[in-house]
Each structure stands twice: as structure tokens, then as C-alpha cells.
Coordinates of N, CA and C in Angstrom, one line a residue:
X373 N -168.2 30.3 -50.1 CA -167.2 30.7 -49.1 C -166.8 29.5 -48.2
X374 N -167.8 28.9 -47.6 CA -167.6 27.7 -46.8 C -167.8 26.4 -47.6
X375 N -167.1 25.4 -47.3 CA -167.3 24.1 -48.0 C -168.6 23.5 -47.4
X376 N -169.1 22.6 -48.3 CA -170.3 21.8 -47.9 C -169.9 20.8 -46.8
X377 N -170.6 20.6 -45.7 CA -171.9 21.0 -45.5 C -172.1 22.3 -44.6
X378 N -170.9 22.9 -44.3 CA -171.0 24.1 -43.4 C -171.7 25.3 -44.0
X379 N -171.7 25.3 -45.3 CA -172.4 26.4 -46.0 C -173.9 26.4 -45.8
X380 N -174.4 25.3 -45.2 CA -175.9 25.1 -45.0 C -176.3 25.7 -43.6
X381 N -175.3 26.0 -42.8 CA -175.6 26.5 -41.4 C -176.0 27.9 -41.4
X382 N -176.8 28.3 -40.4 CA -177.2 29.7 -40.3 C -176.1 30.6 -39.9
X383 N -176.1 31.8 -40.5 CA -175.0 32.8 -40.2 C -174.7 33.1 -38.8
X384 N -175.8 32.9 -37.9 CA -175.6 33.2 -36.5 C -174.6 32.2 -35.8
X385 N -174.5 31.0 -36.5 CA -173.6 30.0 -36.0 C -172.1 30.2 -36.4
X386 N -171.9 31.1 -37.3 CA -170.5 31.3 -37.9 C -169.9 32.5 -37.3
X387 N -168.6 32.4 -36.8 CA -167.9 33.5 -36.2 C -166.5 33.6 -36.9
X388 N -166.3 34.8 -37.5 CA -165.1 35.0 -38.2 C -164.0 35.3 -37.2
X389 N -162.8 34.7 -37.4 CA -161.6 34.8 -36.5 C -160.5 35.2 -37.4
X390 N -159.8 36.4 -37.1 CA -158.6 36.7 -37.7 C -157.5 36.3 -36.8
X391 N -156.6 35.4 -37.3 CA -155.6 34.9 -36.4 C -154.2 35.3 -36.9
X392 N -153.3 35.5 -35.9 CA -151.9 35.9 -36.2 C -151.0 34.7 -36.0
X393 N -149.9 34.7 -36.6 CA -148.9 33.6 -36.6 C -148.5 33.3 -35.1
X394 N -148.5 32.0 -34.8 CA -148.1 31.5 -33.4 C -149.2 31.7 -32.4
X395 N -150.4 32.2 -32.8 CA -151.5 32.3 -31.9 C -152.1 30.9 -31.6
X396 N -152.5 30.6 -30.4 CA -153.1 29.4 -30.0 C -154.6 29.6 -30.0
X397 N -155.3 28.9 -30.9 CA -156.8 29.1 -31.0 C -157.5 28.3 -29.8
X398 N -157.0 27.2 -29.4 CA -157.5 26.5 -28.3 C -156.4 25.5 -27.8
X399 N -156.5 25.2 -26.5 CA -155.5 24.3 -25.9 C -156.2 23.0 -25.5
X400 N -155.3 21.9 -25.5 CA -155.8 20.6 -25.1 C -156.4 20.7 -23.7
X401 N -157.6 20.2 -23.5 CA -158.3 20.2 -22.2 C -159.2 21.4 -22.1
X402 N -159.2 22.4 -23.0 CA -160.1 23.5 -22.8 C -161.5 23.0 -23.4
X403 N -162.5 23.7 -22.9 CA -163.9 23.3 -23.2 C -164.2 23.6 -24.7
X404 N -164.8 22.7 -25.4 CA -165.0 22.8 -26.8 C -166.1 23.8 -27.1
X405 N -165.9 24.6 -28.1 CA -166.9 25.6 -28.6 C -167.4 25.3 -30.0
X406 N -166.6 24.5 -30.7 CA -167.0 24.1 -32.1 C -165.8 23.8 -32.9
X407 N -166.1 23.7 -34.2 CA -165.0 23.3 -35.1 C -164.7 24.6 -35.9
X408 N -163.6 24.5 -36.8 CA -163.1 25.6 -37.5 C -163.0 25.3 -39.0
X409 N -163.1 26.3 -39.9 CA -162.8 26.2 -41.3 C -161.8 27.3 -41.6
X410 N -160.7 26.9 -42.2 CA -159.7 27.8 -42.6 C -160.0 28.5 -43.9
X411 N -160.1 29.8 -43.9 CA -160.4 30.6 -45.1 C -159.1 30.9 -45.8
X412 N -158.1 31.3 -45.0 CA -156.7 31.6 -45.4 C -155.8 31.4 -44.3
X413 N -154.5 31.1 -44.6 CA -153.5 30.8 -43.6 C -153.4 29.3 -43.4
X414 N -152.7 28.9 -42.3 CA -152.5 27.5 -42.0 C -152.5 27.3 -40.5
X415 N -153.1 26.2 -40.0 CA -153.2 25.9 -38.6 C -152.7 24.4 -38.4
X416 N -151.9 24.2 -37.4 CA -151.5 22.9 -37.0 C -152.2 22.4 -35.7
X417 N -152.7 21.2 -35.7 CA -153.2 20.6 -34.5 C -152.0 19.9 -33.9
X418 N -151.7 20.2 -32.6 CA -150.5 19.6 -32.0 C -150.8 19.0 -30.7
X419 N -150.0 18.0 -30.3 CA -150.1 17.3 -29.0 C -148.7 17.4 -28.4
X420 N -148.6 17.4 -27.1 CA -147.3 17.5 -26.4 C -147.0 16.1 -25.9
X421 N -145.8 15.6 -26.2 CA -145.3 14.3 -25.8 C -144.9 14.3 -24.3
X422 N -144.5 13.2 -23.8 CA -144.2 13.0 -22.4 C -142.9 13.8 -22.0
X423 N -142.1 14.1 -23.0 CA -140.9 14.9 -22.7 C -141.0 16.4 -23.1
X424 N -142.2 16.8 -23.4 CA -142.4 18.2 -23.8 C -142.3 18.5 -25.3
X425 N -142.0 17.4 -26.1 CA -141.9 17.6 -27.5 C -143.3 17.8 -28.1
X426 N -143.4 18.6 -29.2 CA -144.6 18.8 -29.8 C -144.7 18.0 -31.1
X427 N -145.9 17.3 -31.3 CA -146.2 16.5 -32.5 C -147.3 17.1 -33.2
X428 N -147.1 17.3 -34.5 CA -148.2 17.8 -35.4 C -149.0 16.6 -35.8
X429 N -150.3 16.6 -35.5 CA -151.2 15.5 -35.8 C -152.1 15.8 -37.0
X430 N -152.2 17.1 -37.3 CA -153.0 17.5 -38.5 C -152.6 18.9 -38.9
X431 N -152.6 19.1 -40.3 CA -152.3 20.4 -40.9 C -153.6 20.9 -41.6
X432 N -154.1 22.0 -41.2 CA -155.3 22.5 -41.9 C -154.9 23.7 -42.7
X433 N -155.3 23.7 -44.0 CA -155.0 24.8 -44.9 C -156.3 25.4 -45.5
X434 N -156.2 26.4 -46.3 CA -157.4 27.1 -46.8 C -158.4 26.1 -47.4
X435 N -159.7 26.2 -47.0 CA -160.7 25.4 -47.5 C -161.0 24.1 -46.8
X436 N -160.1 23.9 -45.7 CA -160.3 22.7 -44.9 C -160.8 23.0 -43.5
X437 N -161.4 22.0 -42.9 CA -161.9 22.2 -41.5 C -161.0 21.4 -40.6
X438 N -161.1 21.7 -39.3 CA -160.4 21.0 -38.3 C -161.2 21.1 -37.0
X439 N -160.9 20.2 -36.1 CA -161.5 20.0 -34.7 C -162.9 19.5 -34.9
X440 N -163.2 18.7 -35.9 CA -164.5 18.1 -36.1 C -164.9 17.2 -34.9
X441 N -163.9 16.6 -34.3 CA -164.2 15.7 -33.2 C -164.7 16.4 -32.0
X442 N -164.5 17.7 -31.9 CA -164.9 18.5 -30.8 C -166.5 18.6 -30.7
X443 N -167.1 18.3 -31.8 CA -168.6 18.3 -31.8 C -169.1 17.3 -30.9
X444 N -168.4 16.2 -30.7 CA -168.8 15.1 -29.9 C -168.1 15.0 -28.6
X445 N -167.3 16.0 -28.2 CA -166.5 15.9 -27.0 C -166.7 17.2 -26.2
X446 N -166.5 17.1 -24.9 CA -166.6 18.2 -24.0 C -165.3 19.1 -24.0
X447 N -164.2 18.4 -24.3 CA -162.9 19.1 -24.3 C -162.1 18.8 -25.5
X448 N -161.3 19.8 -25.9 CA -160.4 19.6 -27.1 C -159.3 18.7 -26.7
X449 N -158.9 17.8 -27.6 CA -157.9 16.8 -27.4 C -156.5 17.2 -27.8
X450 N -156.3 18.4 -28.3 CA -155.0 18.9 -28.7 C -155.0 20.4 -28.7
X451 N -153.9 21.0 -29.1 CA -153.8 22.4 -29.3 C -153.9 22.8 -30.7
X452 N -154.5 23.9 -31.0 CA -154.6 24.5 -32.4 C -153.7 25.7 -32.5
X453 N -152.6 25.6 -33.2 CA -151.6 26.7 -33.3 C -151.6 27.2 -34.8
X454 N -151.7 28.5 -34.9 CA -151.7 29.2 -36.2 C -150.2 29.2 -36.7
X455 N -150.0 28.7 -37.8 CA -148.7 28.6 -38.4 C -148.5 29.8 -39.4
X456 N -149.5 30.1 -40.1 CA -149.5 31.2 -41.0 C -150.8 32.0 -40.8
X457 N -150.6 33.3 -40.5 CA -151.7 34.2 -40.2 C -152.8 34.1 -41.3
X458 N -154.0 34.2 -40.9 CA -155.1 34.2 -41.8 C -156.5 34.3 -41.1
X459 N -157.5 34.0 -41.9 CA -158.9 34.1 -41.4 C -159.5 32.7 -41.4
X460 N -160.3 32.6 -40.3 CA -161.0 31.3 -40.1 C -162.4 31.6 -39.7
X461 N -163.2 30.6 -39.8 CA -164.6 30.6 -39.3 C -164.7 29.6 -38.2
X462 N -165.1 30.0 -37.0 CA -165.5 29.1 -35.9 C -167.0 28.8 -36.0
X463 N -167.3 27.5 -36.0 CA -168.7 27.1 -36.2 C -169.2 26.5 -34.9
X464 N -170.3 27.1 -34.3 CA -170.8 26.7 -33.0 C -171.1 25.2 -33.0
X465 N -170.7 24.6 -32.0 CA -170.9 23.1 -31.8 C -172.4 22.8 -31.8
X466 N -173.2 23.6 -31.1 CA -174.7 23.4 -31.0 C -175.3 23.4 -32.3
X467 N -174.9 24.3 -33.2 CA -175.5 24.5 -34.5 C -175.2 23.2 -35.4
X468 N -174.0 22.7 -35.3 CA -173.7 21.5 -36.0 C -174.5 20.3 -35.5
X469 N -174.6 20.2 -34.2 CA -175.3 19.0 -33.6 C -176.8 19.1 -34.1
X470 N -177.4 20.4 -34.0 CA -178.8 20.5 -34.4 C -178.9 20.2 -35.9
X471 N -177.9 20.5 -36.7 CA -178.0 20.3 -38.2 C -178.1 18.9 -38.5
X472 N -177.6 18.0 -37.7 CA -177.7 16.6 -37.9 C -179.1 16.0 -38.1
X473 N -180.1 16.8 -37.7 CA -181.5 16.4 -37.9 C -181.8 16.5 -39.4
X474 N -181.1 17.2 -40.1 CA -181.3 17.3 -41.6 C -180.4 16.2 -42.2
X475 N -181.1 15.2 -42.8 CA -180.4 14.1 -43.4 C -179.4 14.5 -44.5
X476 N -179.7 15.5 -45.3 CA -178.7 15.9 -46.3 C -177.4 16.5 -45.6
X477 N -177.6 17.2 -44.6 CA -176.4 17.8 -43.8 C -175.6 16.6 -43.3
X478 N -176.3 15.7 -42.6 CA -175.6 14.5 -42.0 C -174.9 13.7 -43.0
X479 N -175.5 13.5 -44.1 CA -174.9 12.7 -45.2 C -173.6 13.4 -45.7
X480 N -173.7 14.7 -46.0 CA -172.6 15.5 -46.4 C -171.5 15.5 -45.4
X481 N -171.8 15.6 -44.1 CA -170.8 15.7 -43.1 C -170.1 14.3 -43.0
X482 N -170.9 13.2 -43.1 CA -170.3 11.9 -43.1 C -169.4 11.7 -44.3
X483 N -169.7 12.2 -45.5 CA -168.8 12.1 -46.7 C -167.5 12.8 -46.4
X484 N -167.6 14.0 -45.9 CA -166.4 14.7 -45.6 C -165.6 14.0 -44.6
X485 N -166.2 13.5 -43.5 CA -165.4 12.7 -42.5 C -164.7 11.5 -43.1
X486 N -165.4 10.8 -44.0 CA -164.8 9.6 -44.6 C -163.6 10.0 -45.5
X487 N -163.7 11.2 -46.2 CA -162.5 11.6 -46.9 C -161.3 11.9 -46.0
X488 N -161.6 12.5 -44.9 CA -160.5 12.8 -43.9 C -159.9 11.5 -43.4
X489 N -160.7 10.5 -43.1 CA -160.2 9.2 -42.6 C -159.4 8.6 -43.7
X490 N -159.8 8.6 -45.0 CA -159.1 8.0 -46.1 C -157.7 8.7 -46.2
X491 N -157.7 10.0 -46.1 CA -156.4 10.7 -46.2 C -155.5 10.4 -45.0
X492 N -156.0 10.3 -43.8 CA -155.2 9.9 -42.7 C -154.7 8.5 -42.8
X493 N -155.5 7.6 -43.3 CA -155.0 6.2 -43.5 C -153.9 6.1 -44.5
X494 N -154.1 6.9 -45.6 CA -153.0 6.9 -46.6 C -151.7 7.5 -46.0
X495 N -151.8 8.5 -45.2 CA -150.6 9.1 -44.6 C -150.0 8.1 -43.6
X496 N -150.8 7.4 -42.9 CA -150.2 6.4 -42.0 C -149.5 5.3 -42.7
X497 N -150.1 4.9 -43.9 CA -149.4 3.9 -44.7 C -148.0 4.4 -45.2
X498 N -148.0 5.6 -45.6 CA -146.8 6.2 -46.1 C -145.8 6.3 -45.0
X499 N -146.2 6.8 -43.8 CA -145.3 7.0 -42.7 C -144.7 5.6 -42.2
X500 N -145.4 4.6 -42.5 CA -145.0 3.2 -42.1 C -143.9 2.7 -43.0
X501 N -143.6 3.3 -44.1 CA -142.6 2.8 -45.0 C -141.2 3.1 -44.4
X502 N -140.4 2.1 -44.3 CA -139.1 2.2 -43.6 C -138.1 3.1 -44.3
X503 N -137.7 2.8 -45.5 CA -136.7 3.6 -46.2 C -137.1 5.0 -46.5
X504 N -136.3 6.0 -46.2 CA -136.6 7.4 -46.4 C -136.9 7.7 -47.9
X505 N -136.1 7.1 -48.8 CA -136.3 7.3 -50.2 C -137.7 6.8 -50.7
X506 N -138.1 5.6 -50.2 CA -139.4 5.1 -50.6 C -140.5 5.9 -49.9
X507 N -140.3 6.3 -48.7 CA -141.4 7.1 -48.0 C -141.6 8.5 -48.8
X508 N -140.5 9.1 -49.1 CA -140.5 10.4 -49.8 C -141.2 10.2 -51.2
X509 N -140.8 9.2 -51.9 CA -141.4 8.9 -53.2 C -142.9 8.7 -53.1
X510 N -143.3 7.9 -52.1 CA -144.7 7.7 -51.9 C -145.4 9.0 -51.5
X511 N -144.8 9.8 -50.7 CA -145.4 11.1 -50.4 C -145.5 12.0 -51.6
X512 N -144.6 12.0 -52.5 CA -144.7 12.7 -53.8 C -145.8 12.2 -54.6
X513 N -145.9 10.9 -54.8 CA -147.0 10.3 -55.6 C -148.3 10.7 -55.0
X514 N -148.4 10.8 -53.7 CA -149.7 11.1 -53.0 C -150.0 12.6 -53.1
X515 N -149.0 13.4 -53.6 CA -149.2 14.9 -53.7 C -149.1 15.6 -52.4
X516 N -148.3 15.1 -51.5 CA -148.2 15.7 -50.2 C -147.2 16.8 -50.1
X517 N -146.3 17.0 -51.1 CA -145.4 18.1 -51.1 C -146.1 19.3 -51.7
X518 N -146.8 20.0 -50.9 CA -147.6 21.1 -51.4 C -147.2 22.4 -50.7
X519 N -146.1 22.4 -49.9 CA -145.6 23.6 -49.3 C -144.1 23.5 -49.3
X520 N -143.4 23.6 -48.2 CA -142.0 23.5 -48.1 C -141.5 22.1 -47.9
X521 N -140.3 21.8 -48.2 CA -139.7 20.5 -47.9 C -139.7 20.2 -46.4
X522 N -139.4 21.3 -45.6 CA -139.4 21.1 -44.1 C -140.8 20.6 -43.6
X523 N -141.9 21.2 -44.1 CA -143.2 20.8 -43.7 C -143.5 19.4 -44.3
X524 N -143.1 19.1 -45.5 CA -143.3 17.8 -46.1 C -142.6 16.7 -45.3
X525 N -141.3 17.0 -44.8 CA -140.6 16.1 -44.0 C -141.3 15.8 -42.7
X526 N -141.8 16.9 -42.0 CA -142.5 16.7 -40.8 C -143.8 15.9 -41.0
X527 N -144.5 16.1 -42.1 CA -145.7 15.3 -42.4 C -145.3 13.8 -42.5
X528 N -144.2 13.6 -43.1 CA -143.7 12.2 -43.3 C -143.0 11.6 -42.1
X529 N -142.9 12.4 -41.1 CA -142.2 12.0 -39.9 C -140.7 11.7 -40.1
X530 N -140.1 12.6 -40.9 CA -138.7 12.5 -41.2 C -138.0 13.8 -40.8
X531 N -136.7 13.8 -40.5 CA -136.0 15.1 -40.3 C -136.0 15.7 -41.7
X532 N -135.8 17.1 -41.7 CA -135.7 17.7 -43.0 C -134.4 17.3 -43.7
X533 N -133.4 17.0 -42.9 CA -132.1 16.6 -43.5 C -132.3 15.2 -44.3
X534 N -133.1 14.3 -43.6 CA -133.3 13.0 -44.2 C -134.2 13.2 -45.5
X535 N -135.2 14.1 -45.4 CA -136.0 14.3 -46.6 C -135.2 14.9 -47.8
X536 N -134.3 15.8 -47.5 CA -133.5 16.4 -48.5 C -132.6 15.4 -49.1
X537 N -132.0 14.5 -48.3 CA -131.1 13.5 -48.8 C -131.9 12.5 -49.7
X538 N -133.1 12.1 -49.2 CA -133.9 11.2 -50.0 C -134.3 11.8 -51.3
X539 N -134.6 13.1 -51.3 CA -134.9 13.8 -52.6 C -133.7 13.8 -53.5
X540 N -132.6 14.1 -53.0 CA -131.3 14.1 -53.8 C -131.1 12.7 -54.4
X541 N -131.3 11.6 -53.7 CA -131.1 10.3 -54.2 C -132.2 10.0 -55.3
X542 N -133.4 10.5 -55.1 CA -134.4 10.3 -56.1 C -134.2 11.1 -57.4
X543 N -133.6 12.3 -57.2 CA -133.3 13.1 -58.4 C -132.1 12.5 -59.1
X544 N -131.1 12.0 -58.4 CA -129.9 11.4 -59.0 C -130.3 10.1 -59.7
X545 N -131.4 9.4 -59.2 CA -131.8 8.1 -59.8 C -132.8 8.4 -61.0
X546 N -133.2 9.7 -61.2 CA -134.0 10.0 -62.3 C -135.5 9.9 -62.1
X547 N -135.9 9.6 -60.8 CA -137.3 9.5 -60.5 C -138.0 10.8 -60.3
X548 N -137.2 11.8 -59.9 CA -137.8 13.1 -59.5 C -136.9 14.2 -60.2
X549 N -137.6 15.3 -60.6 CA -136.9 16.4 -61.1 C -136.9 17.6 -60.1
X550 N -135.9 18.4 -60.2 CA -135.7 19.5 -59.3 C -135.4 20.8 -60.1
X551 N -136.5 21.3 -60.7 CA -136.4 22.4 -61.7 C -135.9 23.7 -61.0
X552 N -136.2 23.9 -59.7 CA -135.7 25.1 -59.0 C -135.5 24.8 -57.6
X553 N -134.8 25.6 -56.9 CA -134.6 25.4 -55.4 C -135.9 25.2 -54.7
X554 N -136.0 24.1 -53.9 CA -137.1 23.8 -53.1 C -138.3 23.2 -53.9
X555 N -138.1 23.0 -55.2 CA -139.2 22.5 -56.0 C -138.9 21.1 -56.5
X556 N -139.7 20.1 -56.2 CA -139.5 18.8 -56.6 C -140.8 18.2 -57.2
X557 N -140.6 17.5 -58.3 CA -141.8 16.9 -59.0 C -141.4 15.5 -59.5
X558 N -142.4 14.6 -59.6 CA -142.1 13.3 -60.2 C -141.8 13.5 -61.6
X559 N -140.8 12.7 -62.1 CA -140.5 12.7 -63.5 C -141.7 12.1 -64.3
X560 N -142.1 12.8 -65.3 CA -143.2 12.2 -66.1 C -142.8 10.9 -66.8
X561 N -143.7 10.0 -66.8 CA -143.5 8.7 -67.5 C -143.3 8.9 -69.0
X562 N -142.4 8.2 -69.6 CA -142.2 8.4 -71.0 C -142.6 7.2 -71.8

């Protein structure tokens, strides 16, 4: 049910949360209680910019965790907003900290953290690509189009209009196929 290493924690540390769409699980500045694992649904971690605009800094989907940094912090550094209703597990901060005494748990936690860092670095590299077509192509190669084009565009820090235009250019150039509305795939190498 829970991914490693969280499946090693005692049941008393795990709290099931049923969340509805647009629910805020925690807000920036609130006292940390622990991290979360998404069982079903989707959650965005968001920050508010100086002009009130909201920025998505992480997207959590089924089988993934979020708010891991809260284990080492007194307060949450962003808001957690439920985008698609679902079930989550909140894991007590104290239980995770205590589990670090187990070398196997600590090693597994470190592995998971390194995978998250690698994924974030890859995304930063892709977002740094100037041309929309090249950025979209790199995002497709990385497998980032796993829901809607609008979400894909936001992940790549493009407007959805720019992402759709780039996809059309890539389809017209023969790099991408569009077998049905909203579905885009890399053309298989021949």
C-alpha cells in the first residue's frame, strides 16, 4: 500500500485522509505535522508570488510522497492544494525522525530523496530550454505528458496556448503523432 520506506513505519504513525477537490491540506507558515503519501487523486504544492499569483512547485500523484522537507522544518514552506479528490496518508513527523535510527530506513529514505532531486533537476533543465518546441519535445522525451496538455504546459512553465502551438509544430514536422484529441506521443524511430 505505501511505498518504501514508509511501509516500515508503525500503523499508529499513519493517518488516512480523504480529501476533496480544492481542499487545502496545509498552508505556508502552518506548523508541520508530517509528510503525505498520495494513494489516489492529485495534490499540488503551491507558493504565492509577490503579486498574488500562484506557482505550482510540485505535483504529487498516486504512489508519490510530498512535504518530505517538513520532517526537518517547524513550518510548511508552501500550500498543499488537492487538485483531484482522493485518499492520502499523513505520516507523523516524529515517527519518521525516530525511524532514521534504523539504517535501512534511512538508506531507503535517502534513495527516494535522491530520485526526487534527480527528477527536479531534469525538470529545471527542460524548463531552461528557450524555444517552446524544443522544451515540449524534451518534456515528451522525459515522459512528462502523463495527464492533460494544460497540466503539461504548466509543468513546463508555458502557457497552454504555447504548448498546443509547439505540439502542432512537432506533429507537422513528423516528430510527434496525435492519434486522438489531447493525446500526443513521440513518433517511433524507424
